[in-house]
Short mmCIF file of C-alpha atoms and ligand atoms in Angstrom, two decimals:
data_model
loop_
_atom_site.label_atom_id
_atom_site.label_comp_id
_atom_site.label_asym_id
_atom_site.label_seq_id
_atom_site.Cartn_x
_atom_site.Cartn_y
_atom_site.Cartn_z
CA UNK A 1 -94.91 -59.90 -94.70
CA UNK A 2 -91.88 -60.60 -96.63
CA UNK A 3 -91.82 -59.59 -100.07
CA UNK A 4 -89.36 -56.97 -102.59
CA UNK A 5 -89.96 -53.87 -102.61
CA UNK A 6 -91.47 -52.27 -105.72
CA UNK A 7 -90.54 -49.45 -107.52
CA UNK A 8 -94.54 -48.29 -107.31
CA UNK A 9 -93.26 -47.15 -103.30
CA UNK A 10 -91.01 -44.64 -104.71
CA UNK A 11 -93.05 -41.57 -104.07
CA UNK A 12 -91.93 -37.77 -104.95
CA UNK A 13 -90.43 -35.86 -101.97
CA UNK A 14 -93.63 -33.60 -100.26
CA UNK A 15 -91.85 -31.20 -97.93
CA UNK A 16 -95.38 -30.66 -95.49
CA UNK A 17 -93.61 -29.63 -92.52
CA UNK A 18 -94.47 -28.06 -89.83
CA UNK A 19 -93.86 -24.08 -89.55
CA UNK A 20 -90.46 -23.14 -87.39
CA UNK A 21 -88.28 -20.41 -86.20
CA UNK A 22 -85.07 -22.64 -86.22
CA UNK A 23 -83.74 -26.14 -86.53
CA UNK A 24 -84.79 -26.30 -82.92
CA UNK A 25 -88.19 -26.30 -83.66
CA UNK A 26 -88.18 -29.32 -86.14
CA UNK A 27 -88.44 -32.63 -85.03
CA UNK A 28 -85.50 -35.76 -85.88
CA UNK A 29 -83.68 -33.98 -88.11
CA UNK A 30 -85.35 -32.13 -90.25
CA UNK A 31 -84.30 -28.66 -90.87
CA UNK A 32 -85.71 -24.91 -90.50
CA UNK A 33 -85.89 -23.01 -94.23
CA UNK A 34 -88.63 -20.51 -94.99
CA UNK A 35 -89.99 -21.16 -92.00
CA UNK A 36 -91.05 -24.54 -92.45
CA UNK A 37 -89.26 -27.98 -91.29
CA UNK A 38 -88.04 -29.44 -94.13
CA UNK A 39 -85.87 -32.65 -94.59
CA UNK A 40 -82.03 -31.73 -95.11
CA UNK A 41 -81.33 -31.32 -99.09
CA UNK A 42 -80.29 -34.49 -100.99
CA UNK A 43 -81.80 -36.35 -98.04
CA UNK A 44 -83.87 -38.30 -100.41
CA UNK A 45 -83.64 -41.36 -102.85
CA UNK A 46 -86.16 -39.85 -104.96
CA UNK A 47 -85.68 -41.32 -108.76
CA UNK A 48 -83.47 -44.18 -107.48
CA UNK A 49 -84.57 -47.44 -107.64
CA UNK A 50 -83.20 -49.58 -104.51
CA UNK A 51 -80.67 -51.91 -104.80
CA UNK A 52 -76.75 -52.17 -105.11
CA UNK A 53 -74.20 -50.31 -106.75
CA UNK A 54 -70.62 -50.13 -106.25
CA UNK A 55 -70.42 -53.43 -105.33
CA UNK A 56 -66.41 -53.78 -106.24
CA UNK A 57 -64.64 -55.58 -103.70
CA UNK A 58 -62.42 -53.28 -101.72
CA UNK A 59 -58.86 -53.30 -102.28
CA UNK A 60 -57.84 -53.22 -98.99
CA UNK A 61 -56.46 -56.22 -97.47
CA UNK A 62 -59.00 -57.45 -94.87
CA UNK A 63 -56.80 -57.31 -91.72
CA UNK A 64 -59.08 -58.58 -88.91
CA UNK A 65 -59.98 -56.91 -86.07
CA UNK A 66 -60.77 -58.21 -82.81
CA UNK A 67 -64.49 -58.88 -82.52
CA UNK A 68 -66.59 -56.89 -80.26
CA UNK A 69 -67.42 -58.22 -77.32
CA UNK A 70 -70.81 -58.93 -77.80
CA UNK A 71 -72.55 -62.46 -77.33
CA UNK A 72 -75.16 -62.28 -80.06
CA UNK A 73 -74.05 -60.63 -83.50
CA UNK A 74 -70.95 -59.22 -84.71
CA UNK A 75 -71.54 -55.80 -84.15
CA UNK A 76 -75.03 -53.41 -83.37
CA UNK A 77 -76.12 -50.15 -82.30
CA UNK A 78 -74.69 -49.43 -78.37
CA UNK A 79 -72.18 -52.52 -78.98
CA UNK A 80 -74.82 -55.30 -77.72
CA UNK A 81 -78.88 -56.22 -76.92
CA UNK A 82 -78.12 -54.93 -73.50
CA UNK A 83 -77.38 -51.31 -74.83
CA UNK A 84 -74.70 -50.07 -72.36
CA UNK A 85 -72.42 -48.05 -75.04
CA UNK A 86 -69.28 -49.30 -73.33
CA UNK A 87 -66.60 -50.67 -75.56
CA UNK A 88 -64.12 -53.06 -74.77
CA UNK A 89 -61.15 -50.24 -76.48
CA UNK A 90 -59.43 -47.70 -75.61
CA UNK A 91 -59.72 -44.07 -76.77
CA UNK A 92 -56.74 -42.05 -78.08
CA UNK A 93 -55.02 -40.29 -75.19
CA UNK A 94 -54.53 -36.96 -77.39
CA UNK A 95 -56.31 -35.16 -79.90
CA UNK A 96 -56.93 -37.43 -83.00
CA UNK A 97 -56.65 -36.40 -87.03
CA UNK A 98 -58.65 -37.39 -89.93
CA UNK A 99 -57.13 -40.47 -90.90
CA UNK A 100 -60.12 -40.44 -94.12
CA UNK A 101 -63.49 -39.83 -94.66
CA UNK A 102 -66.14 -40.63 -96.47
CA UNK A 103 -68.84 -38.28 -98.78
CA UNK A 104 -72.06 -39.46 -99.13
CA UNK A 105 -75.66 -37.77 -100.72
CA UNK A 106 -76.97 -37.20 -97.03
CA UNK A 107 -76.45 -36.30 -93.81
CA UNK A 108 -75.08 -39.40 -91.64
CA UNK A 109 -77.11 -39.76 -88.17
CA UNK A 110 -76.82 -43.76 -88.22
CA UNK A 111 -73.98 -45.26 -85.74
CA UNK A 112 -71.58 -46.94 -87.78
CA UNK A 113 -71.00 -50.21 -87.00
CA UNK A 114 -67.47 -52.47 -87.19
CA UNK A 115 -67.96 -55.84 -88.59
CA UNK A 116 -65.59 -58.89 -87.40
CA UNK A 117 -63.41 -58.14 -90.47
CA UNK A 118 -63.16 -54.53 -89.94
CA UNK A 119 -65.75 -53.53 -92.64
CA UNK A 120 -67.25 -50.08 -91.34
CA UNK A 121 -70.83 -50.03 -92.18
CA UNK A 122 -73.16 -47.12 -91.95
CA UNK A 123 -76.59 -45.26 -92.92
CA UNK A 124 -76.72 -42.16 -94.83
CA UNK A 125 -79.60 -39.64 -95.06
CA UNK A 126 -79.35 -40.36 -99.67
CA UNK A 127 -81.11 -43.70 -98.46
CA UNK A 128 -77.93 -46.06 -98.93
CA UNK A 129 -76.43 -48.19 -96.15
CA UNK A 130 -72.59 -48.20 -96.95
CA UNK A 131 -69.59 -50.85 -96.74
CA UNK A 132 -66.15 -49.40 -96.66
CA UNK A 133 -62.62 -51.23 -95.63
CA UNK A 134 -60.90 -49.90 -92.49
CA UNK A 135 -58.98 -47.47 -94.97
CA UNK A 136 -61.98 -45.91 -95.88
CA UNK A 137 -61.74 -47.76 -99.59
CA UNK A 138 -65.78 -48.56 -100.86
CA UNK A 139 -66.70 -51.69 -100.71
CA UNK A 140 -70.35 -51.45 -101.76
CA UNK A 141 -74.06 -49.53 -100.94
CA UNK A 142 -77.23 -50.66 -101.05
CA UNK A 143 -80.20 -48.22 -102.21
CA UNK A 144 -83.30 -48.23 -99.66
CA UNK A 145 -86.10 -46.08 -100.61
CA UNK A 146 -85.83 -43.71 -98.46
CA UNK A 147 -83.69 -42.02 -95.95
CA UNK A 148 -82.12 -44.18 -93.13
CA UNK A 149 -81.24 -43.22 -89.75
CA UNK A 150 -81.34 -46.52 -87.87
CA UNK A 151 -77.76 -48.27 -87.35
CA UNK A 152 -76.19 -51.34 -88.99
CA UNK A 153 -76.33 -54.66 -87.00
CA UNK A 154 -74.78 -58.00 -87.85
CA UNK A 155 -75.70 -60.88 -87.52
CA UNK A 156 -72.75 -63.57 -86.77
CA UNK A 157 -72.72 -65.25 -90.20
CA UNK A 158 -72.47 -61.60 -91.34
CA UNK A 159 -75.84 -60.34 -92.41
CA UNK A 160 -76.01 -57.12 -91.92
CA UNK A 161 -79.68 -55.92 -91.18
CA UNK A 162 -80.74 -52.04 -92.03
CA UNK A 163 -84.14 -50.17 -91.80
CA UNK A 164 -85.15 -47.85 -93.40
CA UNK A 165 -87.79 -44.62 -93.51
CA UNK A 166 -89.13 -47.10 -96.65
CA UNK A 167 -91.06 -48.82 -93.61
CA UNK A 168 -88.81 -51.92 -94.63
CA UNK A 169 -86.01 -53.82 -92.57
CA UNK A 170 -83.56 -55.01 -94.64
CA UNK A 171 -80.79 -58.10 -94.24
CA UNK A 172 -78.25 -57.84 -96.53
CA UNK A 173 -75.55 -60.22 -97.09
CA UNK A 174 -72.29 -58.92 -96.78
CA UNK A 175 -70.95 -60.84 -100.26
CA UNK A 176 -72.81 -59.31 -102.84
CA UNK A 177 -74.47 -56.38 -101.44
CA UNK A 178 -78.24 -58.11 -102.09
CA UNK A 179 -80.44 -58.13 -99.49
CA UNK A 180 -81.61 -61.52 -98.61
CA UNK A 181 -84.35 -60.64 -97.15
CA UNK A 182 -86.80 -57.74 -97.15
CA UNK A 183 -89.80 -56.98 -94.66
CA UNK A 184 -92.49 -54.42 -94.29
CA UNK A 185 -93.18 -53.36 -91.07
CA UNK A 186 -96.73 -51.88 -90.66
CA UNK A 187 -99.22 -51.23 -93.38
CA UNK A 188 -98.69 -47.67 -93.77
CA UNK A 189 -100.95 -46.38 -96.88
CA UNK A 190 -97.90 -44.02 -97.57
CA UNK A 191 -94.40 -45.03 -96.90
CA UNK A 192 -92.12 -42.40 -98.28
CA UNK A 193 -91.78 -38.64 -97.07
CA UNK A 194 -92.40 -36.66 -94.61
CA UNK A 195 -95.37 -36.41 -92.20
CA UNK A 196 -96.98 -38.24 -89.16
CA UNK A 197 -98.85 -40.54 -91.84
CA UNK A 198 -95.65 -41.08 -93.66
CA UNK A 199 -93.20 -41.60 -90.26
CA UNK A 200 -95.54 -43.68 -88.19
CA UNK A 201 -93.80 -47.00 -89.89
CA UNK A 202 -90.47 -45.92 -90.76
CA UNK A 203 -87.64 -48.45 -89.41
CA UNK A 204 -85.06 -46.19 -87.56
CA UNK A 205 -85.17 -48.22 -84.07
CA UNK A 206 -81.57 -50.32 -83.82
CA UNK A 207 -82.48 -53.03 -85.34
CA UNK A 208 -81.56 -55.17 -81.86
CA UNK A 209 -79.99 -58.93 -82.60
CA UNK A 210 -81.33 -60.81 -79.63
CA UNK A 211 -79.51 -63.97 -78.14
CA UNK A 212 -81.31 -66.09 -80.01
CA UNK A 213 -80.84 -64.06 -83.36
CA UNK A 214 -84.28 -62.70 -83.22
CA UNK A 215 -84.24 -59.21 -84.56
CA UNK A 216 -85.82 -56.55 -83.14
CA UNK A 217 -87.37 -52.68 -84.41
CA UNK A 218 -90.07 -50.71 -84.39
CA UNK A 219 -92.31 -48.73 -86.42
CA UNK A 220 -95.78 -48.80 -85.82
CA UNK A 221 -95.21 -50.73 -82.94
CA UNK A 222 -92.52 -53.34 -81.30
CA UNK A 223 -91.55 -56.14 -83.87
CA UNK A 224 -89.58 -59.22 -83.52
CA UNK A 225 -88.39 -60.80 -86.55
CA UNK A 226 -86.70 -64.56 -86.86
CA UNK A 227 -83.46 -64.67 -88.60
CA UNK A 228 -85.43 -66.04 -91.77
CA UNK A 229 -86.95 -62.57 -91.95
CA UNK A 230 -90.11 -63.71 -91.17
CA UNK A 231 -92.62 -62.43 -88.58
CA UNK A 232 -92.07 -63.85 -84.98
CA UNK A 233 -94.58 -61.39 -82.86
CA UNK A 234 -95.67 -57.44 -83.27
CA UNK A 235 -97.02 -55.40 -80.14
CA UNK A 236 -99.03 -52.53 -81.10
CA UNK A 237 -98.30 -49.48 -79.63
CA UNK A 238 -100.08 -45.98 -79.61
CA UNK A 239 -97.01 -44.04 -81.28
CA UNK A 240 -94.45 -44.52 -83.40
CA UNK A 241 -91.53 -46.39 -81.93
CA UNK A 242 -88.16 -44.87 -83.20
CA UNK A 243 -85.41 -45.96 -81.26
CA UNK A 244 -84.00 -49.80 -80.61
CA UNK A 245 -85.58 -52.24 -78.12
CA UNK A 246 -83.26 -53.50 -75.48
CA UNK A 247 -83.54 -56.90 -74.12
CA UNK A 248 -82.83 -57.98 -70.38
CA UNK A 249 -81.15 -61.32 -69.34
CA UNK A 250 -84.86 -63.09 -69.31
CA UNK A 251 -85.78 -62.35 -72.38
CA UNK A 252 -87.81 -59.56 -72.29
CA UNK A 253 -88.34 -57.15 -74.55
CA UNK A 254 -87.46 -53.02 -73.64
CA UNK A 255 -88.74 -50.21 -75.60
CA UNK A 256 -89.84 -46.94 -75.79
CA UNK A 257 -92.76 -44.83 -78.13
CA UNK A 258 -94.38 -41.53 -78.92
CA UNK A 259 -97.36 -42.86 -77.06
CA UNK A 260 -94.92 -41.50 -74.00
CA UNK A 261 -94.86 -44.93 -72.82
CA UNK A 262 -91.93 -47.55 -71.91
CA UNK A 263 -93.11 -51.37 -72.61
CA UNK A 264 -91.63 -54.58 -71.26
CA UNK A 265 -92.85 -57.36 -73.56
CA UNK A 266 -92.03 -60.77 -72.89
CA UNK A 267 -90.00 -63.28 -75.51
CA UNK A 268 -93.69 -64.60 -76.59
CA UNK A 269 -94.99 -61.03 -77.39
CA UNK A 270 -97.13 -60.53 -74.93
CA UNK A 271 -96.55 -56.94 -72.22
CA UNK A 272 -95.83 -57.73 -69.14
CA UNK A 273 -95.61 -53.76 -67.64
CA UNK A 274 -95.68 -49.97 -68.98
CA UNK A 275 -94.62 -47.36 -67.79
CA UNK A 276 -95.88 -43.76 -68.53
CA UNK A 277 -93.51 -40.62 -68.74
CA UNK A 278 -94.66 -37.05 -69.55
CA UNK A 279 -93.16 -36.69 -73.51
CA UNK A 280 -92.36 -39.03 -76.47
CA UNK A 281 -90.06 -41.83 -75.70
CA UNK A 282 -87.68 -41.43 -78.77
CA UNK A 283 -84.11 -42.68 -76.52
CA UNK A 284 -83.43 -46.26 -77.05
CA UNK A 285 -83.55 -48.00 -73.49
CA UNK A 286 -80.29 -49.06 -71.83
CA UNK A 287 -80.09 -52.11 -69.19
CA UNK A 288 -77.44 -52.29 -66.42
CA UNK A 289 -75.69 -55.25 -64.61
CA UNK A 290 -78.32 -55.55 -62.14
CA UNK A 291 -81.11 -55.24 -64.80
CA UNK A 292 -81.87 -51.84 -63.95
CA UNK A 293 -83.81 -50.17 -67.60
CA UNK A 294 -82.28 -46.77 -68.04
CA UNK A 295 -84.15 -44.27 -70.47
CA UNK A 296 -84.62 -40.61 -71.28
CA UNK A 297 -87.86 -39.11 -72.53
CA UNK A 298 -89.08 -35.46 -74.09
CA UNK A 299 -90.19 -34.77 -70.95
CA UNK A 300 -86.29 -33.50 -69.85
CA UNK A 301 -85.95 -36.94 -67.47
CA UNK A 302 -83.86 -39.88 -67.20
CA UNK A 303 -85.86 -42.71 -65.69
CA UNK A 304 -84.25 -45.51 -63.74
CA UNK A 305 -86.56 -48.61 -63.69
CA UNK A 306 -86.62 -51.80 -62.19
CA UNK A 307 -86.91 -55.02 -64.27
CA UNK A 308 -90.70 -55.20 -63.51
CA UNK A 309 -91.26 -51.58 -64.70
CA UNK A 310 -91.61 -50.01 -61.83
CA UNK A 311 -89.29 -46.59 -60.97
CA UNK A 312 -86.20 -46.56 -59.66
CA UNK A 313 -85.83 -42.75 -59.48
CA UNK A 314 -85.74 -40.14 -62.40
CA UNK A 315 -83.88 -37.33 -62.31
CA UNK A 316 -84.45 -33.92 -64.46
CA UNK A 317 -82.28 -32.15 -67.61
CA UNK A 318 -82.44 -28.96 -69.07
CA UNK A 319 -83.83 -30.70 -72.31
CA UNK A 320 -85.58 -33.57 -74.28
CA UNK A 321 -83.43 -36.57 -73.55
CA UNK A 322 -83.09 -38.21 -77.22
CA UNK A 323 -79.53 -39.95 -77.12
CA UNK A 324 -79.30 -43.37 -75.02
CA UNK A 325 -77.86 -43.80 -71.61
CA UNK A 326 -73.82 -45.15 -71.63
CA UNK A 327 -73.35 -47.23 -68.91
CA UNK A 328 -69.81 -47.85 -67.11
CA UNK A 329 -67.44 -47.06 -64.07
CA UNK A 330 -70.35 -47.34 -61.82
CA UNK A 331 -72.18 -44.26 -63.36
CA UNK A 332 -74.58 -43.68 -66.21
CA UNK A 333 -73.52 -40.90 -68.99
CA UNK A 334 -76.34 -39.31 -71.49
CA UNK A 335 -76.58 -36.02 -73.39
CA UNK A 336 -79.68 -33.81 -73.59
CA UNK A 337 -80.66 -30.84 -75.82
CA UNK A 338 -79.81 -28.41 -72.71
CA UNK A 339 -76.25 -29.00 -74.56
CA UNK A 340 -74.90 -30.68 -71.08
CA UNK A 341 -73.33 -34.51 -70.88
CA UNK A 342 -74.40 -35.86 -67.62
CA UNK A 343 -72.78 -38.04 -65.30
CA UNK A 344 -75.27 -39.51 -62.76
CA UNK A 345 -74.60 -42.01 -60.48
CA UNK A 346 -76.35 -45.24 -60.48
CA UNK A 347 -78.55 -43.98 -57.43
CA UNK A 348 -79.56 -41.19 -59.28
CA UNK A 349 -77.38 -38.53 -57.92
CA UNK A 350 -75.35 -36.04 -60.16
CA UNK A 351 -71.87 -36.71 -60.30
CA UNK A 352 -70.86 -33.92 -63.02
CA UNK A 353 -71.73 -32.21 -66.39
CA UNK A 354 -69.76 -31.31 -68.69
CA UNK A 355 -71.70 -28.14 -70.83
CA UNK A 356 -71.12 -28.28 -75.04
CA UNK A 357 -71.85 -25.75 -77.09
CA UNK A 358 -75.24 -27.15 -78.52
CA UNK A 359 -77.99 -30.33 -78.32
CA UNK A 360 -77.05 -33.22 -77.70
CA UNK A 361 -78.35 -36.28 -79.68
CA UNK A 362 -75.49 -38.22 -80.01
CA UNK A 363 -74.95 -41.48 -77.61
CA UNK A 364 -71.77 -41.50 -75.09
CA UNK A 365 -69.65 -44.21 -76.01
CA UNK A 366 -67.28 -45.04 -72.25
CA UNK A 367 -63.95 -47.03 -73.09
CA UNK A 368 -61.99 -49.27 -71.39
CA UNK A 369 -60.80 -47.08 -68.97
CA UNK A 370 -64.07 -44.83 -68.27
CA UNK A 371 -62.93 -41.92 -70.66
CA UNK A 372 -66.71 -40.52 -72.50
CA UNK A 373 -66.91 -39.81 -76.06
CA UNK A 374 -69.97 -38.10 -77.75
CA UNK A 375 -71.16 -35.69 -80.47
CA UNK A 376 -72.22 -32.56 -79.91
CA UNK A 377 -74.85 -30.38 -82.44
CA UNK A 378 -72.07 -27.32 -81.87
CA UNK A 379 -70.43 -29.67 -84.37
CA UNK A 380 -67.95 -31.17 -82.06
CA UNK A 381 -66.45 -34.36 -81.04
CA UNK A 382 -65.84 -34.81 -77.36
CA UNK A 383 -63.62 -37.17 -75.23
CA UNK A 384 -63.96 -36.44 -71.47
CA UNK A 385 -61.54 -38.02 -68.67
CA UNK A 386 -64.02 -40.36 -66.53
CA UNK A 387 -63.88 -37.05 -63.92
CA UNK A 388 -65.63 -34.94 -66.65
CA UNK A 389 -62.52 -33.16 -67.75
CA UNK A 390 -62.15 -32.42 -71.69
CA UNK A 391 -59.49 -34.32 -73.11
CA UNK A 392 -59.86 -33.22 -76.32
CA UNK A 393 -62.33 -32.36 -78.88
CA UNK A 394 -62.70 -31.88 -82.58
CA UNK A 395 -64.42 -29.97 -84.70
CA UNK A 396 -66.30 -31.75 -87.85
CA UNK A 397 -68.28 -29.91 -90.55
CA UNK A 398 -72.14 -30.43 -89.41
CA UNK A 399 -73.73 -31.69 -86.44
CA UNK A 400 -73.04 -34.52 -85.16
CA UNK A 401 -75.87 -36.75 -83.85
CA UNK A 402 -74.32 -40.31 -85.03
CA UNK A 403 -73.25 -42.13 -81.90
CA UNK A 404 -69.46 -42.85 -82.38
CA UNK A 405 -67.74 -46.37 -82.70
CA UNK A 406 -64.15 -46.96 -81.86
CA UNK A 407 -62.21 -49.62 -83.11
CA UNK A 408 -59.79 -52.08 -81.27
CA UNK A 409 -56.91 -49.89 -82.92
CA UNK A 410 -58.55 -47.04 -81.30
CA UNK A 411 -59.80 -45.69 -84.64
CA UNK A 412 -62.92 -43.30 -84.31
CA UNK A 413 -66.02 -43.88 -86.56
CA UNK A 414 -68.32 -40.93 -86.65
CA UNK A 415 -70.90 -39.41 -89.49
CA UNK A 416 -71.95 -35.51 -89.27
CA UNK A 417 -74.47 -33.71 -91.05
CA UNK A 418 -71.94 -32.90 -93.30
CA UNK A 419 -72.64 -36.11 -95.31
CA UNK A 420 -69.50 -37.40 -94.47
CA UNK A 421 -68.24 -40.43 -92.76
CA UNK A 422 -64.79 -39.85 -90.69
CA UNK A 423 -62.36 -42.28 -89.17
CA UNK A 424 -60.06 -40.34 -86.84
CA UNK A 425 -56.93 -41.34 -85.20
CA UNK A 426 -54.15 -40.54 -82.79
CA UNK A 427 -51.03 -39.01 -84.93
CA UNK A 428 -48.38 -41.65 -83.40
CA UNK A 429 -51.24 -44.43 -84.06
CA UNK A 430 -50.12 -45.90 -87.70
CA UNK A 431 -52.78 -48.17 -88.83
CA UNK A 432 -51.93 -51.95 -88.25
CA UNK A 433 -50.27 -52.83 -91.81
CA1 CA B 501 -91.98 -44.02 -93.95
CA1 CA B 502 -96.13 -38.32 -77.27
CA1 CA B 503 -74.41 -27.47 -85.78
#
């Protein structure tokens, strides 16, 4: 299943979507014009051939930054296998600036990730996954063939692994910007584009570094993947999986599909429990202390369930539930496209909402101290006091559906529809020299 991918999979960009009023009406983020849904323009790495470009060395020096606390990799989508969003940082007490930014060809939906060194890595809609120092200096990108949304994980010796809507998961090494590694997930006839044919194997769940280093996505079903890049086990599933397995303290395996279905699969690939909800199951899962599965679904709910599968309670939105659960301070946050940020206790009672001015996709990041920060599709960042109070917000120049990551400086990395990456941070906060 390993093997380079060819320049033959570089298909022309088909826009066959669906008809539409609005944005609303198109699914991920594809876009309304003329009435059809339509990928965002210069989404696309049509005419490119993959590979790397850029690859100078930064100039920055490469002050390190504390490591995240995470047992298994470096650094991955939701800070750690377990999912919870909560970071071991503190957010800025007052509004933060635009320390830098970063343009890219595409909008950014992919959660940057912060590598040991403080290398901010990050998916773009043009199809690259980006390096860039902690001063917002380029390091290097790497051309997939198609547009990414997943998130950057790495691995502890610094591999940084990457799908891709190419249907490939790539591990990259973090030197020279070459991937060391490249595998196909499904068999898709037709890999690039747009369309249920074209989607059902892209790679935009996590990928998830297990304990053991396994590495975990989806596509056209749930795939585990040894360090080596090759093939450990796949679970076929009736729908697409797009977002990131989780994995619980035993080992097994959390995630959800289109096929409206949640699966625990065990470390040797086998299921041990589903569990049906009424709409796609497009939120990555998120697993508490107690081992509690946390997950939203299409169908407007957040589902609490136990370690065997079986529910907990679920409790009702205003909207499709698409961004993952944050989990801290003894409460569970998560957005929804009724525009509202939740706070629900861990027995499934509402402790407050906090209303923004359109969906949200974005997943809550909680700090240190239980303050909330998320994106907002009314183009806003958000940091809420633990009560549900704004603190501040800022606005950005597009959506913003990329989870946000916050550095040990308490630096803020966030992409926006906008095609640009931003680091924000407090005025008084000087970067460390
Ligand atoms: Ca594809
Ligand atoms: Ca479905
Ligand atoms: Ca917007």
């Amino acid at each position: 299943m390993t093997l380079a991918l060819g320049a033959s999979t570089l298909g022309g960009c088909a826009h066959t979507g669906n008809a539409c009023g609005s944005d609303r009406d198109c699914k991920l983020d594809r876009v309304c014009e003329a009435g059809s849904c339509v990928w965002p323009h210069g989404g696309r790495a049509a005419g490119a051939a993959p590979g790397a470009s850029g690859a100078a060395p930064g100039a920055a020096a490469g002050v390190a930054l504390p490591q995240y606390a995470l047992e298994t990799a470096q650094a991955m989508f939701r800070l750690g296998a377990s999912h919870r969003g909560r970071s071991p940082f503190t957010l800025p007490a007052g509004r933060p600036e635009v320390a830098w930014s970063v343009a890219t060809g595409g909008p950014i939906v992919s959660s940057p990730a912060v590598a040991a060194d403080g290398t901010v890595l990050f998916g773009s809609h043009d199809g690259k996954v980006y390096a860039v120092g902690r001063d917002g200096s380029a390091k290097w990108s790497y051309a997939t063939g198609d547009i990414i949304f997943g998130s950057p994980a790495v691995a502890h010796d610094g591999t940084i692994y990457i799908g891709s809507d190419d249907d490939h998961l790539y591990a990259v090494a973090p030197s020279s910007a070459k991937p060391r590694w490249i595998f196909q997930v499904g068999a898709c006839p037709q890999r690039i584009g747009v369309g249920p044919e074209a989607s059902r194997c892209d790679v935009d769940a996590g990928p998830t570094i297990g304990p053991d280093g396994v590495v975990y996505t989806g596509g056209d079903g749930i795939y585990a993947i040894n360090p080596d890049g090759t093939l450990r086990w796949r679970f076929a599933t009736g729908g697409h999986v797009a977002s990131a397995p989780a994995v619980l303290g035993d080992g097994t395996v959390v995630a959800g599909s289109q096929d409206d279905l949640v699966y625990g699969i065990g470390p040797d690939g086998t299921k041990r429990w589903d569990f049906r909800t009424g709409g796609d199951v497009d939120a990555a899962p998120a697993v508490g202390d107690d081992g509690t599965i946390y997950v939203g679904s299409d169908d407007r709910k957040i589902y609490a369930l136990a370690p065997d599968g079986s529910m907990r309670w679920a409790f009702t939105t205003g909207g499709d539930v698409r961004a993952s659960v944050a989990i801290g301070n003894g409460m569970i946050y998560v957005g929804s496209f009724d525009a509202q940020m939740y706070a629900v206790r861990l027995d499934g009672t509402l402790a407050w909402t906090f209303r923004s001015g359109d969906r949200i996709v974005s997943s809550a990041l909680v700090d240190a101290k239980g303050a909330i920060l998320f994106g907002s599709q009314d183009d806003r960042l958000y940091c809420l006091e633990p009560d549900g109070h704004l603190r501040w917000s800022v606005e950005l120049g597009g959506d913003v559906d990329s989870s946000p990551m916050l550095a040990a400086d308490g630096t803020i990395f966030v992409g926006s529809d906008d095609r640009k990456l931003y680091a924000l941070r407090a005025p008084s906060a000087a970067p460390a020299p």
